């Protein structure tokens, strides 16, 4: 199939456990490609609480969620993993040779000998804002993520929300859009203070508008917005010209299309064995918060342990006749060479 991307291991989910899987698999000379629905690596850590301290990572008395992600990216850099962001895995098919064909919601096709599900609680799905009649505009002029900034060039853009995503895209899209109106229900934000200060400076320079209030209605035809109604602010009801809208109301986790893959489920989680962390389908593994087994603890460090055992099993699937010699990174010169360090 033309355009098919081939890899040894396809990892669904680029959170901390998915990232560490690259390390353990890389030590065994397995090439990894990661797919994530978000626009960057880190999963829940990076998206929901990047500045929140984590206290139970061995060797780190305290490290921020984003700091942990940054360290993991640094750790796996020698293995040069490939990433595909802003994509949901929509279907999986087992091929005659035992490998898997995976298709995304953008019809990209991947083939891998092993699939590792490291999707946390499932795929992150944007929360739909409580705006009556928003559905016909979704995917046409209302979007929940930015895949191509050019799609917003020359548009009258309304961004709704008070977190990092709302502020970041307000700043990044300001040079591109014809106009930007940021709407938040109060003048205080959950975003990084530096971003908030920059936004207020741009408002002062009349480069954008910030309105306190809530979007309560949309106007337009055939899925194309023409204006948005803002209520609850100090200026009374406002009708704002609007050809594109980006609502950022947070994310919710759903198992999503994974539920249709023919894998046995346990209360919307994926049961695995504790020897290989393999699912009911040979060659498909599940690690991290998305799996279940007796005594399961939903901790990042537990996911790291699961990944180490999974990698050994994945190697046997991919290289069934090869003798696997377990080695320690502290003493193996061959592993140290792969990591680019000297013994």
Rosetta silent file (secondary structure, phi, psi, omega in degrees, C-alpha in Angstrom):
SEQUENCE: XXXXXXXXXXXXXXXXXXXXXXXXXXXXXXXXXXXXXXXXXXXXXXXXXXXXXXXXXXXXXXXXXXXXXXXXXXXXXXXXXXXXXXXXXXXXXXXXXXXXXXXXXXXXXXXXXXXXXXXXXXXXXXXXXXXXXXXXXXXXXXXXXXXXXXXXXXXXXXXXXXXXXXXXXXXXXXXXXXXXXXXXXXXXXXXXXXXXXXXXXXXXXXXXXXXXXXXXXXXXXXXXXXXXXXXXXXXXXXXXXXXXXXXXXXXXXXXXXXXXXXXXXXXXXXXXXXXXXXXXXXXXXXXXXXXXXXXXXXXXXXXXXXXXXXXXXXXXXXXXXXXXXXXXXXXXXXXXXXXXXXX
SCORE:     score description
SCORE:     0.000 S_00000001
   1 L     0.000  123.173 -179.346    0.000    0.000    0.000 S_00000001
   2 L   -67.739  143.265  179.284    1.527    3.299   -1.059 S_00000001
   3 L    82.080    0.234  179.016    2.022    5.808    1.687 S_00000001
   4 L   -73.942  134.772  178.277    2.044    3.142    4.393 S_00000001
   5 E   -98.427  122.026 -178.240    4.377    3.919    7.296 S_00000001
   6 E  -105.553  143.113  177.684    6.172    0.829    8.615 S_00000001
   7 E  -154.464  163.902  175.452    7.751    0.446   12.047 S_00000001
   8 E   -69.683  -50.750 -175.311    8.616   -2.305   14.489 S_00000001
   9 E  -128.742  127.325  173.363    6.368   -1.029   17.275 S_00000001
  10 E  -102.022  121.329 -178.874    3.450    1.385   17.028 S_00000001
  11 E  -105.857  121.543  178.803    2.754    3.066   20.371 S_00000001
  12 E   -95.036  103.020 -177.561   -0.698    4.593   20.835 S_00000001
  13 L   117.054  124.119 -177.271   -0.218    7.385   23.353 S_00000001
  14 L  -115.260   35.714  172.017    2.768    9.660   23.986 S_00000001
  15 E   -77.918 -173.787 -176.933    2.393   10.197   27.714 S_00000001
  16 H   -54.982  -41.789 -178.076    5.201    9.381   30.169 S_00000001
  17 H   -69.823  -40.687  176.036    4.651    5.610   29.986 S_00000001
  18 H   -62.825  -39.287  178.645    4.487    5.633   26.177 S_00000001
  19 H   -66.002  -42.817 -179.473    7.666    7.707   26.051 S_00000001
  20 H   -68.249  -26.130  175.016    9.541    5.371   28.405 S_00000001
  21 H   -59.091  -36.369  177.748    8.432    2.447   26.245 S_00000001
  22 H   -58.906  -40.247 -179.526   10.587    3.939   23.484 S_00000001
  23 H   -64.627  -52.824 -177.208   13.598    3.670   25.788 S_00000001
  24 H   -64.812  -38.913  177.930   13.068    0.054   26.800 S_00000001
  25 H   -71.281  -36.270  179.050   12.217   -1.028   23.242 S_00000001
  26 H   -63.591  -36.172  176.672   15.122    0.977   21.855 S_00000001
  27 H   -60.136  -24.502  179.407   17.572   -0.901   24.057 S_00000001
  28 L   -99.927   17.111  176.241   16.383   -4.011   22.197 S_00000001
  29 L    64.770   33.353  177.749   16.912   -2.377   18.780 S_00000001
  30 L  -105.735  129.329 -178.998   13.213   -1.916   18.104 S_00000001
  31 L   -84.358  135.744 -175.887   12.112    1.175   16.170 S_00000001
  32 E  -119.727  145.516  170.540    9.066    3.010   17.537 S_00000001
  33 E  -128.770  128.447 -178.085    6.449    5.346   16.103 S_00000001
  34 E  -108.603  138.840  175.567    4.073    7.107   18.510 S_00000001
  35 E  -118.938  134.015  178.648    0.592    8.428   17.703 S_00000001
  36 L  -142.378  145.299 -179.254   -1.204   10.854   19.999 S_00000001
  37 L   -74.455  -20.369  178.495   -4.446   12.809   19.766 S_00000001
  38 L   -82.105  173.817 -175.626   -2.782   15.844   21.363 S_00000001
  39 L   -96.737   10.888 -179.677   -0.509   18.281   19.541 S_00000001
  40 L  -160.931  163.938  177.832    2.586   17.488   21.628 S_00000001
  41 L   -75.808  162.093  175.260    4.081   14.674   23.712 S_00000001
  42 E   120.717  -18.214  177.555    3.356   14.279   27.400 S_00000001
  43 H    57.141 -140.757 -177.439   -0.273   13.180   27.533 S_00000001
  44 H   -59.266  -36.816 -179.243   -2.246   14.175   30.601 S_00000001
  45 H   -57.733  -49.563 -175.144    0.903   15.478   32.324 S_00000001
  46 H   -76.872  -32.109 -172.549    1.665   18.050   29.653 S_00000001
  47 H   -87.079  -39.015 -171.177   -1.915   18.951   28.773 S_00000001
  48 H  -101.578  -32.957 -178.766   -3.733   19.131   32.097 S_00000001
  49 L  -148.683   62.141 -175.955   -1.148   19.962   34.761 S_00000001
  50 L   -60.479  -29.393 -177.457    2.289   20.775   33.280 S_00000001
  51 L   -97.412   -0.801 -178.577    3.410   22.762   36.341 S_00000001
  52 L   -71.841  131.230  179.450    2.030   20.374   38.951 S_00000001
  53 E   -76.037  142.848  174.886    4.791   18.734   41.036 S_00000001
  54 E  -114.386  133.628 -171.268    5.073   14.939   41.108 S_00000001
  55 L  -112.016   -4.187 -173.586    6.682   13.441   44.213 S_00000001
  56 L  -116.939   28.716  172.532    6.854    9.677   43.576 S_00000001
  57 E   -91.487  119.515 -176.763    9.231    9.404   40.620 S_00000001
  58 L   -53.395  133.860  178.251   12.316    7.499   41.843 S_00000001
  59 L    86.501   -9.354  179.272   15.378    9.725   42.063 S_00000001
  60 E  -124.043   97.415  177.675   13.330   12.935   41.831 S_00000001
  61 L   -53.601  -32.921  175.009   12.080   14.181   45.232 S_00000001
  62 L  -156.829  132.541  175.990    9.984   16.638   43.224 S_00000001
  63 E  -148.230  139.533  178.877    9.657   17.218   39.506 S_00000001
  64 E   -70.282  156.309  179.070    7.011   19.079   37.524 S_00000001
  65 H   -57.554  -45.596  178.953    4.858   17.090   35.135 S_00000001
  66 H   -67.353  -35.168  177.345    6.331   18.961   32.155 S_00000001
  67 H   -61.485  -40.027  177.438    9.814   18.546   33.617 S_00000001
  68 H   -63.967  -44.062  178.393    9.321   14.773   33.691 S_00000001
  69 H   -60.596  -43.743 -179.982    8.166   14.795   30.074 S_00000001
  70 H   -60.914  -42.157  179.511   11.187   16.879   29.066 S_00000001
  71 H   -66.146  -38.800  177.875   13.565   14.447   30.802 S_00000001
  72 H   -64.978  -40.819  177.530   11.905   11.462   29.140 S_00000001
  73 H   -63.047  -38.685  176.820   12.235   13.103   25.715 S_00000001
  74 H   -64.761  -39.384 -177.122   15.912   13.708   26.457 S_00000001
  75 H   -68.345  -35.037 -176.383   16.327   10.091   27.546 S_00000001
  76 H   -93.155   -4.105 -177.280   14.789    8.594   24.380 S_00000001
  77 H   -53.005  -38.848 -179.231   16.446   11.000   21.937 S_00000001
  78 H   -60.011  -21.154 -176.037   19.224    8.492   20.998 S_00000001
  79 H   -93.961   -1.819  173.661   16.575    6.131   19.592 S_00000001
  80 L    46.728   58.089  177.514   15.088    8.752   17.241 S_00000001
  81 L   -69.345  156.638  174.647   11.410    7.827   17.594 S_00000001
  82 E  -101.877  145.630 -179.001    8.868    9.173   15.128 S_00000001
  83 E  -125.096  141.722  169.162    5.778   11.042   16.306 S_00000001
  84 E  -126.668  115.734 -175.464    2.401   11.696   14.693 S_00000001
  85 L  -103.099  168.958  177.278    0.332   14.259   16.621 S_00000001
  86 L    58.049   34.641 -178.649   -3.283   15.435   16.408 S_00000001
  87 L  -133.881  142.679  171.238   -4.416   11.988   15.341 S_00000001
  88 L  -110.603  136.426  174.659   -6.742    9.375   16.740 S_00000001
  89 E   -74.926  119.895 -173.454   -6.292    5.732   15.835 S_00000001
  90 E  -100.845  -27.933 -179.308   -9.605    4.811   14.246 S_00000001
  91 E  -151.268  155.199  177.986   -9.166    1.180   13.172 S_00000001
  92 E  -138.044  136.334 -178.980   -6.897   -1.818   13.592 S_00000001
  93 E  -134.237  132.726  176.419   -6.627   -4.882   11.393 S_00000001
  94 E   -88.599  127.515 -177.340   -4.524   -7.999   11.931 S_00000001
  95 L   -88.850  168.753 -175.398   -2.767   -9.076    8.752 S_00000001
  96 L   -62.319  -31.721 -178.628   -2.072  -12.627    7.561 S_00000001
  97 L   -82.752    4.654  178.056    1.590  -12.457    8.612 S_00000001
  98 L    92.876   -9.195  177.454    0.561  -11.574   12.171 S_00000001
  99 L   -82.848  179.641 -173.653    1.437   -7.890   11.944 S_00000001
 100 E  -124.735  142.591  172.586   -1.069   -5.062   12.312 S_00000001
 101 E  -111.537  122.614 -176.647   -2.411   -2.366   10.023 S_00000001
 102 E  -118.410  134.984 -179.953   -3.559    0.733   11.886 S_00000001
 103 E  -119.675  139.585  178.819   -5.462    3.640   10.331 S_00000001
 104 E   -94.840  174.486  178.162   -5.899    7.118   11.822 S_00000001
 105 L   -70.798   -7.103  172.949   -8.844    9.483   11.585 S_00000001
 106 L  -105.792   17.842  176.278   -6.925   11.281    8.822 S_00000001
 107 L    63.261   23.744  170.079   -6.633    8.011    6.858 S_00000001
 108 L   -78.427  143.785 -175.266   -2.895    7.616    7.463 S_00000001
 109 E  -117.777  130.407  178.267   -1.902    3.956    7.426 S_00000001
 110 E  -121.880  144.588  171.725    0.712    2.345    9.674 S_00000001
 111 E  -125.434  133.312 -176.848    1.952   -1.226    9.719 S_00000001
 112 E  -146.485  151.244  178.111    3.741   -2.649   12.756 S_00000001
 113 E   -78.746  -25.586  179.669    4.662   -6.054   14.112 S_00000001
 114 E  -137.656  141.766  174.187    3.612   -5.015   17.607 S_00000001
 115 E  -117.871  130.556  177.427    1.095   -2.463   18.897 S_00000001
 116 E  -116.049  119.931  178.149    1.453   -0.980   22.384 S_00000001
 117 E   -92.388  112.539 -179.877   -1.550    0.832   23.848 S_00000001
 118 L  -128.758   45.979 -168.697   -0.276    3.456   26.282 S_00000001
 119 L   -93.408   26.091  178.032   -3.246    5.779   26.040 S_00000001
 120 L    59.426 -125.916  176.403   -3.723    6.551   29.739 S_00000001
 121 L   -86.321    8.328 -176.274   -7.443    6.478   30.445 S_00000001
 122 L   125.832 -167.288  179.810   -8.113    6.438   26.720 S_00000001
 123 E   -79.779  141.763  175.433   -7.984    9.113   24.084 S_00000001
 124 E   -76.722  126.192  178.957   -8.371   12.709   25.192 S_00000001
 125 E  -118.594  135.030  179.344  -11.500   14.201   23.680 S_00000001
 126 E   -65.694  142.945  176.779  -12.293   17.906   23.833 S_00000001
 127 L   -79.595  131.814  178.165  -15.270   18.888   25.948 S_00000001
 128 L   -76.385  129.126  179.250  -18.055   20.471   23.937 S_00000001
 129 L   -69.722  153.331 -178.130  -19.007   23.884   25.348 S_00000001
 130 L   -79.056   62.000  179.039  -22.629   24.408   26.440 S_00000001
 131 L  -110.264  116.822 -178.571  -23.523   26.568   23.426 S_00000001
 132 L   -58.302  136.454  174.424  -26.906   25.734   21.865 S_00000001
 133 L    73.821   22.414 -178.364  -26.723   24.741   18.221 S_00000001
 134 L   -76.945  -24.570 -170.556  -22.933   24.372   18.047 S_00000001
 135 H   -56.348  -43.988 -177.811  -22.989   20.951   16.379 S_00000001
 136 H   -63.702  -18.869 -177.629  -23.572   22.042   12.737 S_00000001
 137 H   -90.665  -16.595 -175.325  -20.506   24.296   12.900 S_00000001
 138 E   -63.571  131.729  179.772  -18.109   21.680   14.275 S_00000001
 139 L    82.767   -8.220  178.444  -15.382   20.754   11.816 S_00000001
 140 L  -113.384  -49.129  176.370  -16.384   23.572    9.464 S_00000001
 141 L  -138.620   -5.436  171.067  -15.893   26.782   11.421 S_00000001
 142 E  -114.033  124.710 -176.762  -15.716   25.573   15.038 S_00000001
 143 E  -130.651  148.490 -178.808  -12.580   23.578   15.869 S_00000001
 144 L  -104.338    0.474  174.554  -11.274   22.062   19.097 S_00000001
 145 L  -155.316  164.551  178.393   -7.614   22.008   18.083 S_00000001
 146 L  -110.480  109.745  177.675   -5.296   23.758   15.658 S_00000001
 147 L   -94.811  -36.477  178.131   -3.764   21.412   13.129 S_00000001
 148 L  -136.039  117.110 -179.227   -2.770   24.034   10.553 S_00000001
 149 H   -60.137  -30.971 -178.260   -2.379   27.676   11.509 S_00000001
 150 H   -61.177  -24.320  178.982   -2.982   28.659    7.885 S_00000001
 151 H   -63.772  -15.425 -176.975   -6.605   27.549    8.262 S_00000001
 152 H  -109.287    4.354 -179.649   -7.119   30.636   10.432 S_00000001
 153 L   -66.081  130.598  176.758   -5.361   33.174    8.231 S_00000001
 154 L    74.128   11.960 -177.377   -7.534   36.208    7.502 S_00000001
 155 L   -99.443  151.748  168.489  -10.364   34.965    9.736 S_00000001
 156 E   -84.842  108.305 -167.591  -12.321   36.766   12.444 S_00000001
 157 E  -110.453  130.156  170.697  -11.455   34.392   15.269 S_00000001
 158 E  -109.847  125.891  176.321  -13.089   33.951   18.663 S_00000001
 159 E  -112.867  131.359 -174.972  -11.134   31.885   21.198 S_00000001
 160 E  -119.833  125.572  176.814  -12.973   30.747   24.326 S_00000001
 161 L   144.302  168.034 -177.280  -11.253   29.611   27.506 S_00000001
 162 L  -130.777   15.283 -179.883   -8.889   30.596   30.290 S_00000001
 163 L  -101.467 -170.184 -177.269   -6.178   27.944   30.284 S_00000001
 164 H   -62.334  -39.983 -178.579   -2.824   27.581   28.582 S_00000001
 165 H   -60.824  -45.965 -179.056   -4.284   26.328   25.297 S_00000001
 166 H   -62.253  -45.508 -178.320   -6.571   29.358   24.949 S_00000001
 167 H   -70.397  -42.620 -179.431   -3.832   31.857   25.779 S_00000001
 168 H   -59.732  -45.201 -178.115   -1.141   30.133   23.720 S_00000001
 169 H   -74.949  -27.168  172.912   -3.274   30.054   20.591 S_00000001
 170 H   -60.473  -45.899 -179.539   -4.445   33.618   21.157 S_00000001
 171 H   -70.292  -41.657 -175.162   -0.815   34.739   21.057 S_00000001
 172 H   -74.042  -31.220 -176.867    0.258   32.417   18.237 S_00000001
 173 H   -92.634  -10.147 -178.559   -2.660   33.120   15.930 S_00000001
 174 L   -56.149  -42.777  179.197   -2.787   36.882   16.450 S_00000001
 175 L   -69.414  -15.495 -173.729   -0.320   37.588   13.587 S_00000001
 176 L   -97.141  -43.320 -174.531   -2.310   35.276   11.292 S_00000001
 177 L   -73.836  156.447  174.010   -5.959   36.080   11.971 S_00000001
 178 L   -68.390  -42.371  175.031   -7.792   39.150   10.704 S_00000001
 179 E  -151.539  153.347  177.061   -9.064   39.747   14.247 S_00000001
 180 E  -132.220  131.093  170.993   -9.018   37.864   17.546 S_00000001
 181 E  -121.129  119.332  176.007  -11.467   38.066   20.417 S_00000001
 182 E   -95.071  130.966 -178.183  -10.603   36.094   23.542 S_00000001
 183 E  -121.813  127.662  175.441  -13.583   35.269   25.746 S_00000001
 184 E  -144.725  147.292 -172.022  -13.347   34.053   29.342 S_00000001
 185 L   -70.106  -12.150  177.394  -15.938   34.131   32.075 S_00000001
 186 L  -150.136  163.106 -177.549  -13.686   36.102   34.415 S_00000001
 187 L   -77.751   -6.643  177.048  -10.569   38.308   34.172 S_00000001
 188 L   -93.624  144.673 -175.012   -8.446   35.753   36.071 S_00000001
 189 L  -122.991  158.012  174.018   -6.772   32.968   34.110 S_00000001
 190 L   -94.805   -1.409 -174.702   -5.348   29.498   34.792 S_00000001
 191 L   -80.955  172.027  178.247   -2.674   30.014   32.143 S_00000001
 192 L   -58.658  133.058 -177.451    1.005   30.881   32.585 S_00000001
 193 H   -55.120  -36.820 -179.831    1.308   34.440   33.972 S_00000001
 194 H   -61.865  -40.230  178.550    3.712   35.451   31.195 S_00000001
 195 H   -65.616  -41.217  179.584    1.128   34.513   28.548 S_00000001
 196 H   -63.220  -43.058  179.302   -1.584   36.438   30.383 S_00000001
 197 H   -62.461  -41.499  178.689    0.635   39.519   30.617 S_00000001
 198 H   -64.092  -39.284  179.727    1.420   39.331   26.896 S_00000001
 199 H   -63.815  -45.388 -179.890   -2.273   39.040   26.067 S_00000001
 200 H   -64.763  -35.204  177.114   -3.154   42.113   28.146 S_00000001
 201 H   -65.206  -39.154  178.272   -0.294   44.049   26.503 S_00000001
 202 H   -69.572  -33.456  174.972   -1.644   43.137   23.068 S_00000001
 203 H   -65.240  -42.572  178.768   -5.101   44.230   24.144 S_00000001
 204 H   -60.338  -36.021  178.881   -3.659   47.556   25.291 S_00000001
 205 L   -84.057    6.556  178.938   -2.026   47.908   21.872 S_00000001
 206 L    59.702   33.840  176.019   -5.416   47.121   20.270 S_00000001
 207 L   -91.757  -12.191  176.279   -4.004   44.013   18.593 S_00000001
 208 L  -160.250  168.902  176.192   -6.811   41.870   20.017 S_00000001
 209 E  -115.101  136.515  170.376   -9.960   42.093   22.122 S_00000001
 210 E  -115.044  127.351 -179.645  -10.502   40.406   25.471 S_00000001
 211 E  -122.553  130.473  172.385  -14.096   40.096   26.640 S_00000001
 212 E   -83.593  131.837 -179.425  -15.321   38.873   30.008 S_00000001
 213 L   147.946 -166.337 -179.856  -18.423   36.749   29.605 S_00000001
 214 E  -133.615  142.281  174.324  -19.652   33.545   27.992 S_00000001
 215 E   -76.378  120.353 -175.846  -20.534   32.652   24.437 S_00000001
 216 E  -114.526   -9.460 -179.386  -24.218   31.783   24.550 S_00000001
 217 E  -161.305  154.422  179.057  -25.179   31.698   20.886 S_00000001
 218 E  -127.410  148.365  176.086  -23.868   31.390   17.350 S_00000001
 219 E  -127.475  146.371  179.231  -25.150   32.744   14.046 S_00000001
 220 E   160.354  179.763  179.316  -24.357   31.575   10.538 S_00000001
 221 E  -136.126  146.385  176.094  -25.512   29.353    7.688 S_00000001
 222 L    53.176   38.745  177.554  -24.457   25.949    6.334 S_00000001
 223 L    80.828    0.104 -179.538  -21.918   25.437    9.115 S_00000001
 224 E  -104.124  117.868 -179.321  -20.185   28.752    8.478 S_00000001
 225 E   -68.080  148.111  170.455  -20.133   31.154   11.411 S_00000001
 226 E  -123.437  -28.468  178.360  -20.889   34.843   10.994 S_00000001
 227 E  -161.887  163.144  176.038  -21.095   35.997   14.627 S_00000001
 228 E  -129.717  143.032  178.522  -21.095   34.918   18.259 S_00000001
 229 E   -97.829  127.844  179.447  -23.189   36.277   21.130 S_00000001
 230 E  -114.519  126.618 -179.914  -21.356   37.049   24.376 S_00000001
 231 E  -126.150  160.253  173.362  -23.325   37.519   27.589 S_00000001
 232 L    92.643    1.855 -179.408  -22.541   38.098   31.245 S_00000001
 233 L   -94.945  172.599 -178.674  -19.842   40.710   30.846 S_00000001
 234 L   -68.140  -18.769 -179.336  -19.652   44.263   32.147 S_00000001
 235 L   -92.710    8.792 -178.465  -20.446   45.658   28.694 S_00000001
 236 L    78.438 -168.190 -179.057  -23.760   43.831   28.434 S_00000001
 237 L   -69.868  136.356 -179.287  -24.699   41.530   25.566 S_00000001
 238 E  -127.053  145.690  172.757  -22.354   41.707   22.595 S_00000001
 239 E  -113.325  112.855 -173.567  -22.550   40.426   19.034 S_00000001
 240 E  -108.367  126.607  174.793  -19.013   39.749   17.810 S_00000001
 241 E   -57.142  137.152 -171.458  -18.161   39.113   14.140 S_00000001
 242 L  -158.133  119.432  174.845  -16.796   35.599   13.929 S_00000001
 243 L  -109.256  -13.423  175.497  -15.854   33.291   11.063 S_00000001
 244 E  -142.959  145.834  176.249  -13.878   30.787   13.161 S_00000001
 245 E  -134.930  139.320  174.617  -14.135   29.691   16.775 S_00000001
 246 E  -122.699   98.865  175.751  -11.736   27.741   18.994 S_00000001
 247 E   -88.671  130.913  176.447  -13.351   26.637   22.282 S_00000001
 248 L  -120.366   88.972 -176.409  -10.919   25.274   24.892 S_00000001
 249 L  -109.430   23.954  179.747  -13.077   23.828   27.668 S_00000001
 250 L    89.694 -178.097 -175.834  -10.695   21.106   28.734 S_00000001
 251 E  -126.503  151.485  171.456  -10.485   17.451   27.830 S_00000001
 252 E  -123.947  152.624 -177.368  -12.258   14.304   28.839 S_00000001
 253 E  -101.027  130.683  176.467  -10.890   10.784   28.524 S_00000001
 254 E  -134.356  148.521  178.145  -12.717    8.118   26.529 S_00000001
 255 L   -64.874  -32.538  173.984  -11.607    4.690   25.417 S_00000001
 256 H    66.907 -151.710 -174.560  -12.728    5.655   21.922 S_00000001
 257 H   -61.182  -17.664  178.220  -12.241    3.362   18.908 S_00000001
 258 H   -56.182  -30.005 -179.774   -9.952    1.058   20.935 S_00000001
 259 H   -64.010  -17.552 -177.758  -13.164   -0.439   22.320 S_00000001
 260 H  -100.383   11.180 -175.264  -13.911   -1.769   18.823 S_00000001
 261 L   -86.323    0.883 -179.388  -10.605   -3.590   18.330 S_00000001
 262 L    82.045   13.493  178.066  -11.828   -6.966   19.577 S_00000001
 263 L   -88.785  135.714  175.672   -9.805   -6.742   22.784 S_00000001
 264 L   -61.037  139.697 -178.001  -11.413   -8.095   25.937 S_00000001
 265 E  -120.993  155.513  175.807  -12.325   -5.252   28.309 S_00000001
 266 E  -134.353  105.445 -179.810  -12.854   -4.974   32.067 S_00000001
 267 L    49.956   48.636  176.559  -14.904   -1.957   33.149 S_00000001
 268 L    68.745   15.529  172.654  -13.643    0.043   30.160 S_00000001
 269 E  -118.611  168.786 -173.988  -10.024   -0.936   30.845 S_00000001
 270 E  -106.108  111.698  177.953   -7.871   -3.518   29.071 S_00000001
 271 E   -66.368  140.819  177.889   -7.038   -6.679   31.038 S_00000001
 272 L  -138.439  162.646  170.758   -3.450   -7.884   30.673 S_00000001
 273 L   -84.025  163.931 -177.667   -1.261  -10.583   32.168 S_00000001
 274 L  -100.527   10.822  173.051    1.467   -9.507   34.565 S_00000001
 275 L   -94.155  -44.219 -175.370    4.241  -11.409   32.796 S_00000001
 276 L  -121.202  -16.432 -174.108    4.126   -9.654   29.424 S_00000001
 277 L    60.457   38.972  176.543    1.306   -7.083   29.794 S_00000001
 278 E   -91.642  146.941  177.495   -0.210   -8.536   26.656 S_00000001
 279 L   -82.233 -171.583  177.263   -3.915   -8.136   25.877 S_00000001
 280 L   -69.875  -11.610  177.583   -6.255  -10.897   24.756 S_00000001
 281 L  -105.295  114.062  179.700   -4.901  -10.321   21.224 S_00000001
 282 L   -55.595  134.268 -179.622   -1.327  -11.650   20.792 S_00000001
 283 L    94.317  -10.972  174.667    1.013   -8.890   19.682 S_00000001
 284 E  -111.381  122.709 -177.811   -1.055   -6.102   21.238 S_00000001
 285 E  -114.283  156.572  176.744    0.159   -4.913   24.630 S_00000001
 286 E  -135.496  127.701 -178.081   -1.320   -2.388   27.060 S_00000001
 287 L  -132.268  155.180  178.749    0.701   -0.456   29.633 S_00000001
 288 H    84.645 -160.768 -170.602   -0.055    2.368   32.041 S_00000001
 289 H   -62.842  -17.726 -176.260   -3.423    3.568   33.288 S_00000001
 290 H   -80.258  -13.077 -177.951   -5.390    1.986   30.442 S_00000001
 291 E   -97.933  169.424  178.598   -4.661   -1.594   31.543 S_00000001
 292 E  -143.118  140.525  170.731   -6.059   -3.692   34.372 S_00000001
 293 L  -159.688  160.316 -179.073   -4.841   -6.670   36.385 S_00000001
 294 L   -56.443  128.965 -179.674   -5.337   -7.759   40.005 S_00000001
 295 L    85.770    6.610 -177.729   -3.540   -5.319   42.298 S_00000001
 296 L   -56.894  132.839  171.880   -3.150   -2.663   39.605 S_00000001
 297 L  -117.015  129.099 -179.124   -1.986    0.739   40.864 S_00000001
 298 L   -84.476   76.567  178.813   -2.457    3.740   38.588 S_00000001
 299 L  -127.380  146.048  177.508    0.989    5.227   39.108 S_00000001
 300 H   -59.179  -41.261 -177.445    3.515    6.411   36.541 S_00000001
 301 H   -65.848  -31.172  174.605    6.215    4.335   38.206 S_00000001
 302 H   -65.858  -39.656  176.829    4.016    1.221   37.859 S_00000001
 303 H   -62.294  -37.632  177.901    3.725    1.970   34.166 S_00000001
 304 H   -61.787  -43.025  177.310    7.506    2.180   33.884 S_00000001
 305 H   -61.761  -44.658 -179.339    7.799   -1.332   35.401 S_00000001
 306 H   -59.916  -40.123 -179.521    5.147   -2.677   33.022 S_00000001
 307 H   -61.751  -40.324 -177.957    7.014   -1.232   30.045 S_00000001
 308 H   -61.785  -43.017  178.623   10.247   -3.020   30.979 S_00000001
 309 H   -73.467  -38.182  178.363    8.566   -6.434   30.954 S_00000001
 310 H   -58.600  -41.574 -175.909    6.471   -5.627   27.892 S_00000001
 311 H   -61.534  -40.300  178.397    9.573   -4.745   25.875 S_00000001
 312 H   -62.079  -42.356  179.520   11.128   -8.165   26.457 S_00000001
 313 H   -68.434  -39.540  179.173    7.944   -9.864   25.270 S_00000001
 314 H   -62.265  -38.700  177.872    7.611   -7.542   22.269 S_00000001
 315 H   -60.773  -39.649  179.668   11.151   -8.422   21.203 S_00000001
 316 H   -68.178  -32.633  176.501   10.235  -12.125   21.209 S_00000001
 317 H   -67.072  -43.890 -174.143    7.197  -11.418   19.024 S_00000001
 318 H   -78.052  -35.347 -178.746    9.241   -9.450   16.502 S_00000001
 319 L  -126.787   72.903 -170.617   12.354  -11.694   16.559 S_00000001
 320 L   -63.092  -27.757 -177.656   11.012  -15.143   17.552 S_00000001
 321 L   -96.352   -2.037 -173.927   14.194  -17.063   16.817 S_00000001
 322 L   -86.245  135.789  176.406   16.647  -14.601   18.292 S_00000001
 323 L   -77.511  123.948 -177.390   18.354  -15.300   21.602 S_00000001
 324 L  -101.129  118.975  178.926   17.725  -12.356   23.914 S_00000001
 325 L  -102.030  119.077  179.256   20.458  -11.649   26.427 S_00000001
 326 L   -72.183  132.505 -177.631   19.362   -9.457   29.319 S_00000001
 327 L  -131.782  153.804  175.823   21.875   -6.665   29.934 S_00000001
 328 L  -100.008  137.396  178.738   22.296   -3.834   32.435 S_00000001
 329 L   -64.967  -25.578 -178.332   22.860   -0.306   31.140 S_00000001
 330 L   -70.697  -25.937 -174.058   25.399    0.239   33.934 S_00000001
 331 L  -121.990  -13.600 -176.834   27.729   -2.493   32.676 S_00000001
 332 L   -87.680  115.938  178.330   26.882   -3.207   29.034 S_00000001
 333 H   -67.970  -31.160  179.622   29.151   -1.342   26.624 S_00000001
 334 H   -68.179  -39.710  176.794   26.821   -2.186   23.731 S_00000001
 335 H   -68.128  -40.362  178.797   23.840   -0.560   25.493 S_00000001
 336 H   -63.298  -34.600  176.639   25.965    2.433   26.445 S_00000001
 337 H   -64.561  -41.087  178.190   26.962    2.807   22.807 S_00000001
 338 H   -62.178  -33.733 -178.432   23.284    2.891   21.803 S_00000001
 339 H   -85.186   -6.527  178.523   22.740    5.629   24.399 S_00000001
 340 L    75.615   26.778  178.922   25.734    7.619   23.191 S_00000001
 341 L  -121.626  159.828  177.657   27.561    7.422   26.511 S_00000001
 342 L  -102.958  147.506 -177.650   30.916    5.946   27.480 S_00000001
 343 L   -72.722    0.000    0.000   31.289    3.347   30.209 S_00000001
